[in-house]
């Protein structure tokens, strides 16, 4: 259901609950500016964003309207608005799957083109430099212009049963070998599986969950996107090792219906004490300790995704960015800049954290809040975020994702071998990149 509602100063002050989230009130330093409209998706982190917006209005007196939609509905509205003569939305909340489309299409205005004095807070995570875009090189690199501000730095994390680990005298796994050993140890089907993985085909489902395994094994989809080299490397020996590991884990220590498991089923397995591990986006953290949903309250811990010895953790980005639409009046663009200037501060991000959201400012992870039991996920997340991988740097990514979704699902279901899946997907991805005239090629087949 699509919802549009206005949050104004009077409403925010009347309901002081959100404003009281802040540890301290700051001066009303932001200038009075035009009202703005933000188009956003209805996600688990939306409530924390809404409450942060309420704080902004309470502090500044500026007005913000939120147009709230399902995932696909938000993308459709953004595409329609940026292609109109005059845009309806001032700030676009863009997902990792489509922000390059907005950058490359010229649909968002660089923030420093609106206000040359604007500076990104040095402690805000740039998330694989995805806040920048170099139009000449067509790459997402730090030598480009500042296009957006991070809103929700979502990456997958390893969720594991801390109580079971404590009883067995184990530490959080850092390598894939350790994860496999521990998953086998706790595998007691059907009462409890060693691990439950996502294997279902969807818009960006099994592929997203496979990325930490692929990159954590030293593999990748392309040789070097940042330099414009789109040689397809998916079917490398490292890619084969990663996919065979994923499949082996599912078959020998996982759920028998992994190929049909989607995000909801994976989370459900964890909160019902039906698995010892899951690899899941961090946004699901609050469900683990919700007594109305969870049978494992206070028993789940978090760790960065494992990797091979000598390689860093490599979670794939599934984050959200806020960009300013190109086709709105200048006064609304300037108002949007003022909101983003405020939103990126440590104080604003503390409000986000206290409301249950995932902060984008590194300093928040060093605050006392990170020591509280409820927020025990914060330190592991802070450890993993600097290593997050931006999987796609081109606007046609959805075509590649569709290939991965089908091929990975078939391999996990046992319809084809890992080698056939990887070679077949590599061929299709190469054809896509060649069609769009990227500098591409292929490596030797497995």
Short mmCIF file of C-alpha atoms in Angstrom, two decimals:
data_model
loop_
_atom_site.label_atom_id
_atom_site.label_comp_id
_atom_site.label_asym_id
_atom_site.label_seq_id
_atom_site.Cartn_x
_atom_site.Cartn_y
_atom_site.Cartn_z
CA UNK A 1 0.00 0.00 0.00
CA UNK A 2 1.34 3.40 -0.97
CA UNK A 3 1.21 6.04 1.70
CA UNK A 4 1.86 9.77 1.47
CA UNK A 5 1.91 11.85 4.60
CA UNK A 6 3.35 15.10 5.80
CA UNK A 7 5.39 15.36 8.95
CA UNK A 8 5.34 18.96 10.15
CA UNK A 9 6.85 20.89 13.05
CA UNK A 10 3.63 21.05 15.04
CA UNK A 11 3.10 17.28 14.77
CA UNK A 12 6.72 16.52 15.69
CA UNK A 13 6.64 18.73 18.78
CA UNK A 14 3.29 17.36 19.85
CA UNK A 15 4.72 13.85 19.82
CA UNK A 16 7.99 14.45 21.61
CA UNK A 17 8.81 10.73 21.66
CA UNK A 18 10.92 10.89 18.51
CA UNK A 19 12.59 14.13 19.46
CA UNK A 20 13.44 12.74 22.86
CA UNK A 21 15.48 10.03 21.15
CA UNK A 22 18.35 12.44 20.77
CA UNK A 23 20.86 12.41 23.58
CA UNK A 24 20.93 16.20 23.50
CA UNK A 25 19.29 19.07 21.66
CA UNK A 26 21.44 21.09 19.32
CA UNK A 27 20.98 24.71 18.20
CA UNK A 28 18.53 25.48 15.43
CA UNK A 29 21.43 26.15 13.08
CA UNK A 30 19.91 25.16 9.75
CA UNK A 31 18.44 28.01 7.77
CA UNK A 32 14.72 28.20 7.03
CA UNK A 33 14.18 26.66 3.60
CA UNK A 34 11.43 25.55 1.23
CA UNK A 35 9.44 22.38 2.00
CA UNK A 36 10.79 19.23 0.35
CA UNK A 37 9.33 15.88 -0.66
CA UNK A 38 11.22 12.60 -0.31
CA UNK A 39 10.18 9.45 -2.17
CA UNK A 40 11.12 6.37 -0.17
CA UNK A 41 10.38 2.67 0.12
CA UNK A 42 8.62 0.90 2.98
CA UNK A 43 11.49 -1.09 4.52
CA UNK A 44 12.30 -2.40 8.00
CA UNK A 45 14.51 0.68 8.51
CA UNK A 46 11.86 3.18 7.38
CA UNK A 47 10.53 3.86 10.88
CA UNK A 48 13.97 4.98 12.07
CA UNK A 49 14.25 7.28 9.05
CA UNK A 50 10.82 8.76 9.73
CA UNK A 51 11.70 9.47 13.32
CA UNK A 52 14.98 11.06 12.28
CA UNK A 53 13.04 13.33 9.91
CA UNK A 54 10.77 14.30 12.80
CA UNK A 55 13.85 15.34 14.74
CA UNK A 56 15.04 17.46 11.82
CA UNK A 57 11.71 19.26 11.66
CA UNK A 58 11.63 19.79 15.41
CA UNK A 59 15.11 21.32 15.38
CA UNK A 60 14.83 23.47 12.26
CA UNK A 61 11.16 24.22 11.64
CA UNK A 62 11.62 23.07 8.05
CA UNK A 63 8.97 20.81 6.53
CA UNK A 64 9.42 17.41 4.93
CA UNK A 65 6.86 15.26 3.14
CA UNK A 66 7.50 11.53 2.81
CA UNK A 67 5.97 9.61 -0.08
CA UNK A 68 6.15 5.99 1.09
CA UNK A 69 5.85 3.06 -1.33
CA UNK A 70 6.63 -0.62 -1.79
CA UNK A 71 10.08 -1.37 -3.21
CA UNK A 72 9.02 -1.57 -6.87
CA UNK A 73 6.58 1.30 -6.51
CA UNK A 74 9.28 3.64 -5.27
CA UNK A 75 11.49 2.87 -8.26
CA UNK A 76 8.61 3.40 -10.69
CA UNK A 77 7.75 6.76 -9.14
CA UNK A 78 11.37 7.86 -9.25
CA UNK A 79 11.74 6.91 -12.90
CA UNK A 80 8.55 8.73 -13.84
CA UNK A 81 9.39 11.84 -11.82
CA UNK A 82 12.94 12.35 -13.11
CA UNK A 83 11.77 12.03 -16.72
CA UNK A 84 9.00 14.61 -16.36
CA UNK A 85 9.41 18.26 -17.30
CA UNK A 86 9.12 19.16 -13.62
CA UNK A 87 9.91 16.61 -10.93
CA UNK A 88 7.51 15.75 -8.12
CA UNK A 89 10.20 14.54 -5.71
CA UNK A 90 13.18 16.51 -4.45
CA UNK A 91 15.13 13.71 -2.76
CA UNK A 92 15.27 10.22 -4.24
CA UNK A 93 16.06 7.32 -1.89
CA UNK A 94 17.93 5.06 -4.30
CA UNK A 95 18.78 1.39 -3.86
CA UNK A 96 22.12 -0.17 -4.73
CA UNK A 97 20.39 -1.85 -7.67
CA UNK A 98 19.43 1.36 -9.47
CA UNK A 99 21.48 4.33 -8.24
CA UNK A 100 23.90 4.05 -11.19
CA UNK A 101 20.90 4.36 -13.53
CA UNK A 102 20.10 7.70 -11.88
CA UNK A 103 23.73 8.84 -11.96
CA UNK A 104 24.47 7.84 -15.54
CA UNK A 105 21.17 9.23 -16.80
CA UNK A 106 21.87 12.66 -15.35
CA UNK A 107 18.74 12.35 -13.22
CA UNK A 108 20.35 13.55 -9.97
CA UNK A 109 22.24 16.80 -9.53
CA UNK A 110 25.67 16.62 -7.89
CA UNK A 111 25.37 18.05 -4.39
CA UNK A 112 28.36 20.35 -4.79
CA UNK A 113 26.87 21.76 -8.01
CA UNK A 114 24.00 23.03 -5.86
CA UNK A 115 26.20 24.19 -2.98
CA UNK A 116 29.96 24.29 -3.70
CA UNK A 117 30.64 24.72 0.03
CA UNK A 118 29.04 21.39 0.93
CA UNK A 119 31.47 18.87 2.42
CA UNK A 120 30.86 15.22 3.10
CA UNK A 121 31.55 14.46 6.75
CA UNK A 122 34.86 12.53 6.72
CA UNK A 123 33.41 9.88 9.05
CA UNK A 124 30.42 9.07 6.85
CA UNK A 125 30.86 5.70 5.15
CA UNK A 126 31.19 6.18 1.39
CA UNK A 127 30.24 2.52 0.85
CA UNK A 128 32.58 1.55 -1.91
CA UNK A 129 32.67 5.19 -3.07
CA UNK A 130 29.12 4.79 -4.36
CA UNK A 131 28.29 8.36 -3.35
CA UNK A 132 30.53 9.57 -6.21
CA UNK A 133 30.25 9.32 -9.99
CA UNK A 134 32.74 10.18 -12.71
CA UNK A 135 30.61 10.88 -15.78
CA UNK A 136 33.55 10.94 -18.19
CA UNK A 137 34.80 7.51 -17.11
CA UNK A 138 31.27 6.21 -16.39
CA UNK A 139 32.58 4.84 -13.11
CA UNK A 140 31.68 5.03 -9.43
CA UNK A 141 34.99 6.33 -8.10
CA UNK A 142 36.17 8.90 -5.57
CA UNK A 143 37.54 11.15 -8.34
CA UNK A 144 33.97 11.85 -9.45
CA UNK A 145 31.40 14.32 -8.19
CA UNK A 146 29.50 13.88 -4.92
CA UNK A 147 26.09 12.63 -6.05
CA UNK A 148 24.42 11.41 -2.87
CA UNK A 149 24.56 10.77 0.87
CA UNK A 150 24.23 7.28 2.41
CA UNK A 151 20.91 6.66 4.12
CA UNK A 152 21.06 3.02 5.19
CA UNK A 153 24.38 1.12 4.94
CA UNK A 154 22.95 -2.36 4.56
CA UNK A 155 25.23 -5.36 4.14
CA UNK A 156 24.82 -9.04 5.01
CA UNK A 157 26.26 -10.24 8.30
CA UNK A 158 26.70 -13.67 9.81
CA UNK A 159 24.02 -14.25 12.45
CA UNK A 160 24.99 -17.09 14.78
CA UNK A 161 23.70 -18.61 17.99
CA UNK A 162 25.95 -17.15 20.64
CA UNK A 163 24.51 -19.40 23.35
CA UNK A 164 25.38 -22.55 21.39
CA UNK A 165 28.85 -21.23 20.68
CA UNK A 166 29.40 -20.44 24.37
CA UNK A 167 28.31 -23.95 25.40
CA UNK A 168 30.70 -25.47 22.86
CA UNK A 169 33.55 -23.10 23.72
CA UNK A 170 33.69 -21.72 20.16
CA UNK A 171 34.60 -18.30 18.77
CA UNK A 172 32.83 -16.60 15.88
CA UNK A 173 34.08 -18.12 12.60
CA UNK A 174 36.46 -15.99 10.57
CA UNK A 175 37.07 -18.45 7.74
CA UNK A 176 34.75 -20.50 5.56
CA UNK A 177 36.34 -23.68 6.88
CA UNK A 178 35.45 -22.68 10.44
CA UNK A 179 31.89 -21.82 9.42
CA UNK A 180 31.45 -25.19 7.72
CA UNK A 181 32.91 -27.07 10.68
CA UNK A 182 30.62 -25.26 13.12
CA UNK A 183 27.55 -25.64 10.90
CA UNK A 184 28.14 -29.39 10.71
CA UNK A 185 28.58 -29.52 14.49
CA UNK A 186 25.18 -27.95 15.14
CA UNK A 187 23.37 -29.73 12.29
CA UNK A 188 20.63 -31.85 13.89
CA UNK A 189 17.86 -31.97 11.27
CA UNK A 190 14.99 -31.48 11.26
CA UNK A 191 15.06 -29.93 14.75
CA UNK A 192 17.89 -27.58 13.94
CA UNK A 193 19.92 -27.06 10.77
CA UNK A 194 23.56 -26.07 10.83
CA UNK A 195 22.85 -23.16 8.51
CA UNK A 196 19.92 -21.93 6.43
CA UNK A 197 20.77 -20.13 3.20
CA UNK A 198 18.74 -18.29 0.62
CA UNK A 199 18.50 -20.10 -2.71
CA UNK A 200 15.24 -18.87 -4.23
CA UNK A 201 15.15 -17.00 -7.50
CA UNK A 202 13.87 -13.42 -7.27
CA UNK A 203 14.59 -9.81 -8.28
CA UNK A 204 17.87 -9.83 -6.30
CA UNK A 205 17.65 -12.79 -3.97
CA UNK A 206 20.04 -15.73 -4.19
CA UNK A 207 22.62 -13.61 -6.03
CA UNK A 208 22.78 -11.10 -3.18
CA UNK A 209 23.35 -13.84 -0.62
CA UNK A 210 26.02 -15.49 -2.78
CA UNK A 211 28.20 -12.36 -3.09
CA UNK A 212 29.95 -12.70 0.33
CA UNK A 213 30.91 -16.25 -0.62
CA UNK A 214 32.09 -15.31 -4.11
CA UNK A 215 34.16 -12.29 -3.12
CA UNK A 216 35.25 -13.89 0.16
CA UNK A 217 36.81 -16.67 -1.92
CA UNK A 218 38.70 -14.12 -3.99
CA UNK A 219 36.34 -14.33 -6.94
CA UNK A 220 34.22 -11.72 -8.68
CA UNK A 221 31.93 -11.07 -11.62
CA UNK A 222 34.19 -8.66 -13.53
CA UNK A 223 37.93 -8.08 -13.62
CA UNK A 224 38.04 -4.38 -12.66
CA UNK A 225 34.93 -2.24 -13.02
CA UNK A 226 36.61 0.87 -11.59
CA UNK A 227 39.07 0.94 -14.50
CA UNK A 228 36.39 0.07 -17.04
CA UNK A 229 37.50 -3.55 -17.54
CA UNK A 230 34.35 -5.67 -17.70
CA UNK A 231 36.04 -8.92 -18.60
CA UNK A 232 33.78 -11.59 -17.09
CA UNK A 233 35.60 -13.56 -14.40
CA UNK A 234 32.66 -15.28 -12.73
CA UNK A 235 33.73 -18.72 -13.99
CA UNK A 236 37.19 -18.56 -12.45
CA UNK A 237 38.58 -21.30 -10.20
CA UNK A 238 37.74 -19.03 -7.26
CA UNK A 239 34.16 -18.72 -8.47
CA UNK A 240 33.90 -22.48 -8.78
CA UNK A 241 35.25 -23.00 -5.26
CA UNK A 242 32.75 -20.47 -3.89
CA UNK A 243 29.69 -21.97 -5.60
CA UNK A 244 30.65 -25.55 -4.78
CA UNK A 245 31.14 -24.50 -1.16
CA UNK A 246 27.72 -22.80 -1.08
CA UNK A 247 26.05 -25.90 -2.49
CA UNK A 248 27.94 -28.31 -0.23
CA UNK A 249 27.03 -26.27 2.84
CA UNK A 250 23.37 -26.37 1.83
CA UNK A 251 23.31 -30.10 1.09
CA UNK A 252 25.39 -31.37 4.00
CA UNK A 253 24.73 -28.87 6.81
CA UNK A 254 21.76 -26.87 5.57
CA UNK A 255 18.07 -26.96 4.75
CA UNK A 256 16.87 -29.64 2.29
CA UNK A 257 14.78 -27.03 0.45
CA UNK A 258 17.45 -24.35 0.15
CA UNK A 259 16.55 -23.69 -3.50
CA UNK A 260 13.08 -22.56 -2.38
CA UNK A 261 14.18 -20.48 0.61
CA UNK A 262 13.63 -16.72 0.42
CA UNK A 263 14.48 -14.03 2.95
CA UNK A 264 11.36 -14.45 5.07
CA UNK A 265 11.93 -18.20 5.42
CA UNK A 266 15.59 -17.73 6.34
CA UNK A 267 14.77 -15.20 9.05
CA UNK A 268 11.95 -17.40 10.30
CA UNK A 269 14.33 -20.32 10.68
CA UNK A 270 16.57 -18.25 12.93
CA UNK A 271 13.90 -16.75 15.17
CA UNK A 272 12.20 -20.15 15.65
CA UNK A 273 15.41 -21.87 16.82
CA UNK A 274 15.53 -23.93 13.62
CA UNK A 275 19.09 -23.03 12.61
CA UNK A 276 22.43 -22.14 14.17
CA UNK A 277 23.53 -19.72 11.42
CA UNK A 278 22.18 -17.48 8.71
CA UNK A 279 23.85 -14.91 6.45
CA UNK A 280 21.37 -12.06 6.35
CA UNK A 281 21.21 -8.32 5.77
CA UNK A 282 21.80 -6.45 9.04
CA UNK A 283 18.39 -4.73 8.82
CA UNK A 284 16.80 -7.89 10.28
CA UNK A 285 18.67 -7.52 13.59
CA UNK A 286 15.73 -6.24 15.63
CA UNK A 287 13.61 -9.31 14.85
CA UNK A 288 16.05 -11.53 16.71
CA UNK A 289 15.27 -9.89 20.06
CA UNK A 290 11.57 -9.19 19.50
CA UNK A 291 9.75 -11.32 22.12
CA UNK A 292 6.63 -11.29 19.95
CA UNK A 293 8.49 -12.92 17.04
CA UNK A 294 11.54 -14.66 18.43
CA UNK A 295 12.25 -17.80 20.45
CA UNK A 296 15.94 -16.88 20.62
CA UNK A 297 15.82 -13.48 22.34
CA UNK A 298 19.30 -12.41 23.48
CA UNK A 299 20.85 -15.59 22.02
CA UNK A 300 21.91 -14.34 18.58
CA UNK A 301 25.28 -12.71 17.91
CA UNK A 302 26.76 -11.13 14.80
CA UNK A 303 30.06 -11.35 12.95
CA UNK A 304 31.43 -10.17 9.59
CA UNK A 305 30.94 -12.75 6.82
CA UNK A 306 33.79 -15.28 6.75
CA UNK A 307 36.45 -15.38 4.04
CA UNK A 308 39.40 -17.49 3.01
CA UNK A 309 42.55 -17.12 5.14
CA UNK A 310 44.45 -14.02 4.09
CA UNK A 311 41.45 -12.38 2.42
CA UNK A 312 39.23 -9.71 4.00
CA UNK A 313 35.54 -10.15 4.65
CA UNK A 314 33.63 -9.10 1.53
CA UNK A 315 29.92 -8.41 2.11
CA UNK A 316 28.03 -7.12 -0.92
CA UNK A 317 26.40 -3.73 -0.62
CA UNK A 318 22.60 -3.61 -0.58
CA UNK A 319 22.46 -0.04 0.65
CA UNK A 320 20.36 3.07 0.11
CA UNK A 321 21.49 6.52 -0.99
CA UNK A 322 19.79 9.92 -1.05
CA UNK A 323 20.23 11.99 -4.21
CA UNK A 324 18.68 15.29 -5.31
CA UNK A 325 16.52 15.24 -8.44
CA UNK A 326 17.75 17.26 -11.41
CA UNK A 327 14.35 18.62 -12.44
CA UNK A 328 13.09 20.47 -9.37
CA UNK A 329 13.29 24.23 -8.64
CA UNK A 330 16.53 25.63 -7.26
CA UNK A 331 14.98 26.62 -3.93
CA UNK A 332 13.91 23.02 -3.34
CA UNK A 333 17.35 21.76 -4.35
CA UNK A 334 18.92 24.06 -1.78
CA UNK A 335 16.41 22.89 0.82
CA UNK A 336 17.31 19.29 0.03
CA UNK A 337 20.99 20.10 0.57
CA UNK A 338 20.19 21.54 4.01
CA UNK A 339 18.43 18.33 5.00
CA UNK A 340 21.34 16.18 3.82
CA UNK A 341 23.83 18.46 5.56
CA UNK A 342 21.97 17.85 8.82
CA UNK A 343 21.27 14.16 8.21
CA UNK A 344 24.96 13.24 7.83
CA UNK A 345 25.97 14.57 11.27
CA UNK A 346 26.89 12.30 14.15
CA UNK A 347 24.05 13.73 16.24
CA UNK A 348 21.44 12.97 13.58
CA UNK A 349 22.81 9.48 13.13
CA UNK A 350 22.58 8.86 16.87
CA UNK A 351 18.88 9.58 16.52
CA UNK A 352 18.73 7.01 13.72
CA UNK A 353 20.53 4.40 15.84
CA UNK A 354 18.36 4.98 18.90
CA UNK A 355 15.30 4.56 16.68
CA UNK A 356 16.53 1.14 15.52
CA UNK A 357 18.18 2.18 12.26
CA UNK A 358 21.66 1.54 10.91
CA UNK A 359 23.83 4.69 11.24
CA UNK A 360 26.01 5.87 8.37
CA UNK A 361 28.46 7.81 10.58
CA UNK A 362 31.47 5.87 11.89
CA UNK A 363 31.67 7.89 15.13
CA UNK A 364 28.29 6.56 16.26
CA UNK A 365 29.78 3.07 16.45
CA UNK A 366 32.26 4.39 19.04
CA UNK A 367 29.57 5.94 21.22
CA UNK A 368 28.36 4.33 24.49
CA UNK A 369 25.29 3.05 22.65
CA UNK A 370 27.50 0.44 20.94
CA UNK A 371 28.30 -1.07 24.36
CA UNK A 372 24.64 -1.71 25.16
CA UNK A 373 23.47 -5.31 24.86
CA UNK A 374 20.62 -4.38 22.53
CA UNK A 375 23.09 -2.88 20.06
CA UNK A 376 25.65 -5.70 20.15
CA UNK A 377 25.52 -5.87 16.35
CA UNK A 378 27.12 -2.43 15.99
CA UNK A 379 30.77 -3.33 16.60
CA UNK A 380 30.80 -6.30 14.19
CA UNK A 381 29.05 -4.16 11.59
CA UNK A 382 31.61 -1.37 12.02
CA UNK A 383 34.32 -3.97 11.45
CA UNK A 384 32.70 -5.20 8.22
CA UNK A 385 31.52 -1.94 6.61
CA UNK A 386 34.94 -0.70 5.43
CA UNK A 387 35.29 -3.93 3.42
CA UNK A 388 31.85 -3.81 1.77
CA UNK A 389 31.94 -4.49 -1.97
CA UNK A 390 30.03 -2.47 -4.55
CA UNK A 391 29.00 -5.27 -6.89
CA UNK A 392 27.78 -3.21 -9.87
CA UNK A 393 28.94 0.11 -11.30
CA UNK A 394 26.78 0.28 -14.42
CA UNK A 395 23.08 1.06 -15.03
CA UNK A 396 22.25 -2.24 -16.78
CA UNK A 397 22.99 -4.28 -13.65
CA UNK A 398 19.45 -5.68 -13.49
CA UNK A 399 20.11 -7.69 -16.66
CA UNK A 400 23.16 -9.34 -15.09
CA UNK A 401 21.34 -9.99 -11.83
CA UNK A 402 18.57 -11.82 -13.71
CA UNK A 403 21.16 -14.16 -15.22
CA UNK A 404 22.70 -14.87 -11.82
CA UNK A 405 19.33 -15.48 -10.19
CA UNK A 406 18.39 -18.22 -12.65
CA UNK A 407 21.79 -19.87 -12.89
CA UNK A 408 22.50 -19.95 -9.16
CA UNK A 409 19.02 -21.22 -8.34
CA UNK A 410 19.34 -24.07 -10.84
CA UNK A 411 22.76 -25.05 -9.49
CA UNK A 412 21.55 -25.06 -5.88
CA UNK A 413 18.49 -27.10 -6.88
CA UNK A 414 20.78 -29.67 -8.51
CA UNK A 415 19.41 -29.14 -12.02
CA UNK A 416 22.88 -28.35 -13.39
CA UNK A 417 26.43 -28.62 -12.07
CA UNK A 418 28.28 -25.67 -10.58
CA UNK A 419 30.68 -25.68 -13.54
CA UNK A 420 27.89 -25.64 -16.13
CA UNK A 421 26.10 -22.90 -14.20
CA UNK A 422 29.19 -20.69 -14.01
CA UNK A 423 30.19 -21.16 -17.64
CA UNK A 424 26.63 -20.55 -18.82
CA UNK A 425 26.16 -17.44 -16.69
CA UNK A 426 29.53 -16.08 -17.83
CA UNK A 427 28.53 -16.47 -21.49
CA UNK A 428 25.24 -14.65 -20.94
CA UNK A 429 26.81 -11.85 -18.91
CA UNK A 430 29.49 -11.34 -21.56
CA UNK A 431 26.77 -11.03 -24.21
CA UNK A 432 24.95 -8.42 -22.13
CA UNK A 433 28.07 -6.32 -21.62
CA UNK A 434 29.00 -6.57 -25.31
CA UNK A 435 25.48 -5.52 -26.30
CA UNK A 436 25.86 -2.36 -24.23
CA UNK A 437 29.32 -1.73 -25.71
CA UNK A 438 31.37 -2.11 -22.56
CA UNK A 439 35.02 -3.15 -22.70
CA UNK A 440 34.46 -6.82 -22.03
CA UNK A 441 35.90 -10.25 -22.66
CA UNK A 442 35.98 -13.76 -21.22
CA UNK A 443 38.46 -15.93 -19.39
CA UNK A 444 39.17 -19.58 -20.13
CA UNK A 445 36.14 -21.76 -19.43
CA UNK A 446 36.13 -24.17 -16.53
#
